[in-house]
XYZ file of C-alpha atoms in Angstrom:
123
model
C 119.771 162.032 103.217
C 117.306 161.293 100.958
C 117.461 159.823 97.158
C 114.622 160.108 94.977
C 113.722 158.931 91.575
C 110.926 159.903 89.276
C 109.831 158.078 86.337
C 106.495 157.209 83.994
C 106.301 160.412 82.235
C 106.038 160.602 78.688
C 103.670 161.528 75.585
C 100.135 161.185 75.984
C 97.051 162.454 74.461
C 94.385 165.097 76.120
C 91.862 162.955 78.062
C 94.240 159.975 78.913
C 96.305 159.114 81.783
C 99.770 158.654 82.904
C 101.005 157.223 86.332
C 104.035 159.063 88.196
C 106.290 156.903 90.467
C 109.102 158.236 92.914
C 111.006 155.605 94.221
C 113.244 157.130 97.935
C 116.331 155.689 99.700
C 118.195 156.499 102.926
C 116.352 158.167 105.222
C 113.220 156.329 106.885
C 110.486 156.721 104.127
C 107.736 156.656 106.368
C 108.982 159.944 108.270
C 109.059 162.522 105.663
C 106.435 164.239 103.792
C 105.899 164.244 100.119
C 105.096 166.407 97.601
C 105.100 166.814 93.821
C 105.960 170.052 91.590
C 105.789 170.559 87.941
C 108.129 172.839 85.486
C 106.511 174.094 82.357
C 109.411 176.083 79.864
C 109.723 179.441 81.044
C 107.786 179.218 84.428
C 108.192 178.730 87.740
C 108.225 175.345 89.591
C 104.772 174.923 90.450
C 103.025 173.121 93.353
C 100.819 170.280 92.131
C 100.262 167.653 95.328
C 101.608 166.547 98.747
C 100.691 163.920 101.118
C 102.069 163.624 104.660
C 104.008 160.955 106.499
C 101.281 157.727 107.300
C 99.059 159.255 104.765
C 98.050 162.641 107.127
C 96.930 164.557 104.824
C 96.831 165.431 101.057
C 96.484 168.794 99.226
C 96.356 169.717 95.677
C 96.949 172.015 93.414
C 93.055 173.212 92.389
C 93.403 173.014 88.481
C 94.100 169.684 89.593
C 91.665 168.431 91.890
C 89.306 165.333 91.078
C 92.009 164.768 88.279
C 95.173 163.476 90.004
C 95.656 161.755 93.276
C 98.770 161.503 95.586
C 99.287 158.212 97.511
C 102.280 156.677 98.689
C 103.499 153.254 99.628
C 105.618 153.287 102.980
C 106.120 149.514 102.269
C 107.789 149.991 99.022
C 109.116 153.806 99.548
C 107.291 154.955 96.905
C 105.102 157.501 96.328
C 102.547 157.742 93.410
C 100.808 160.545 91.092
C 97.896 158.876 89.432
C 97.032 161.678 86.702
C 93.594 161.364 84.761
C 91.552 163.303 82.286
C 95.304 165.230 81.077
C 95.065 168.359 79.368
C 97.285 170.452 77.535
C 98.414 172.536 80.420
C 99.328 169.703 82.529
C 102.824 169.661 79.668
C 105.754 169.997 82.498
C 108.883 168.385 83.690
C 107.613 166.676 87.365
C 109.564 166.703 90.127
C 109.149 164.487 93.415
C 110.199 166.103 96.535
C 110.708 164.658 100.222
C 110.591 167.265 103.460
C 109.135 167.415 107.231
C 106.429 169.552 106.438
C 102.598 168.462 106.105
C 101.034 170.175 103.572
C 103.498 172.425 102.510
C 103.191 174.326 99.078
C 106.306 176.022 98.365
C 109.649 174.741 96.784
C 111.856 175.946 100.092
C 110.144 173.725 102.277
C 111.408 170.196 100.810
C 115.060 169.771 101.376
C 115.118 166.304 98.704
C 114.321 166.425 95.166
C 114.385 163.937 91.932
C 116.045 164.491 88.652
C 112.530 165.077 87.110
C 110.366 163.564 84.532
C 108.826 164.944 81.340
C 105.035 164.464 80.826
C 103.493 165.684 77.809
C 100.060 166.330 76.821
C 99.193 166.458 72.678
C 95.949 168.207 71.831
């Protein structure tokens, strides 16, 4: 089993920058894969990054790219979503998730997820 849980969203305006935090328990940290998702009202739960287990690899969403980065901390079982330049459409609830997977994109493949957290983005 896995625990996770999100926090540092909130209200910012277009062009700043928030930082996402997931905090894990139980299971080894260092072992499973880790990705973040995003919610906007009336859509599906989107893929935004991931990042494997000792750092092997990260993917991202492309509206994304060059924007946010995906990093984790196997020392403090934590992983991170630095978000820069935020724009309007970036306005979702953010969701951490933990799985065995490198680089996977779709909700199925994590089996762990976090409450979520709300980031929104004022024009």
């Amino acid at each position: 089993q896995v625990q996770l849980v999100e926090s540092g969203g909130g209200l910012v305006q277009a062009g700043g920058s928030l930082r996402l935090s997931c905090a894990a328990s139980g299971r080894t940290f260092s072992s499973v894969a880790m990705g973040w998702f995003r919610q906007a009202p009336g859509k599906d739960r989107e893929f935004v990054a991931c990042i494997g287990w000792r750092e092997t690899g990260t993917y991202y969403l492309d509206s994304v790219k060059g924007r946010f980065t995906i990093s984790r901390d196997d020392a403090k079982n934590t992983v991170y979503l630095q978000m820069d330049n935020l724009k309007p459409e970036d306005t979702a609830v953010y969701y951490c998730a933990a799985g065995f997977t490198v680089g996977a994109f779709q909700p199925y493949a994590y089996d762990y997820w976090g409450q979520g957290t709300q980031v929104t983005v004022s024009s």
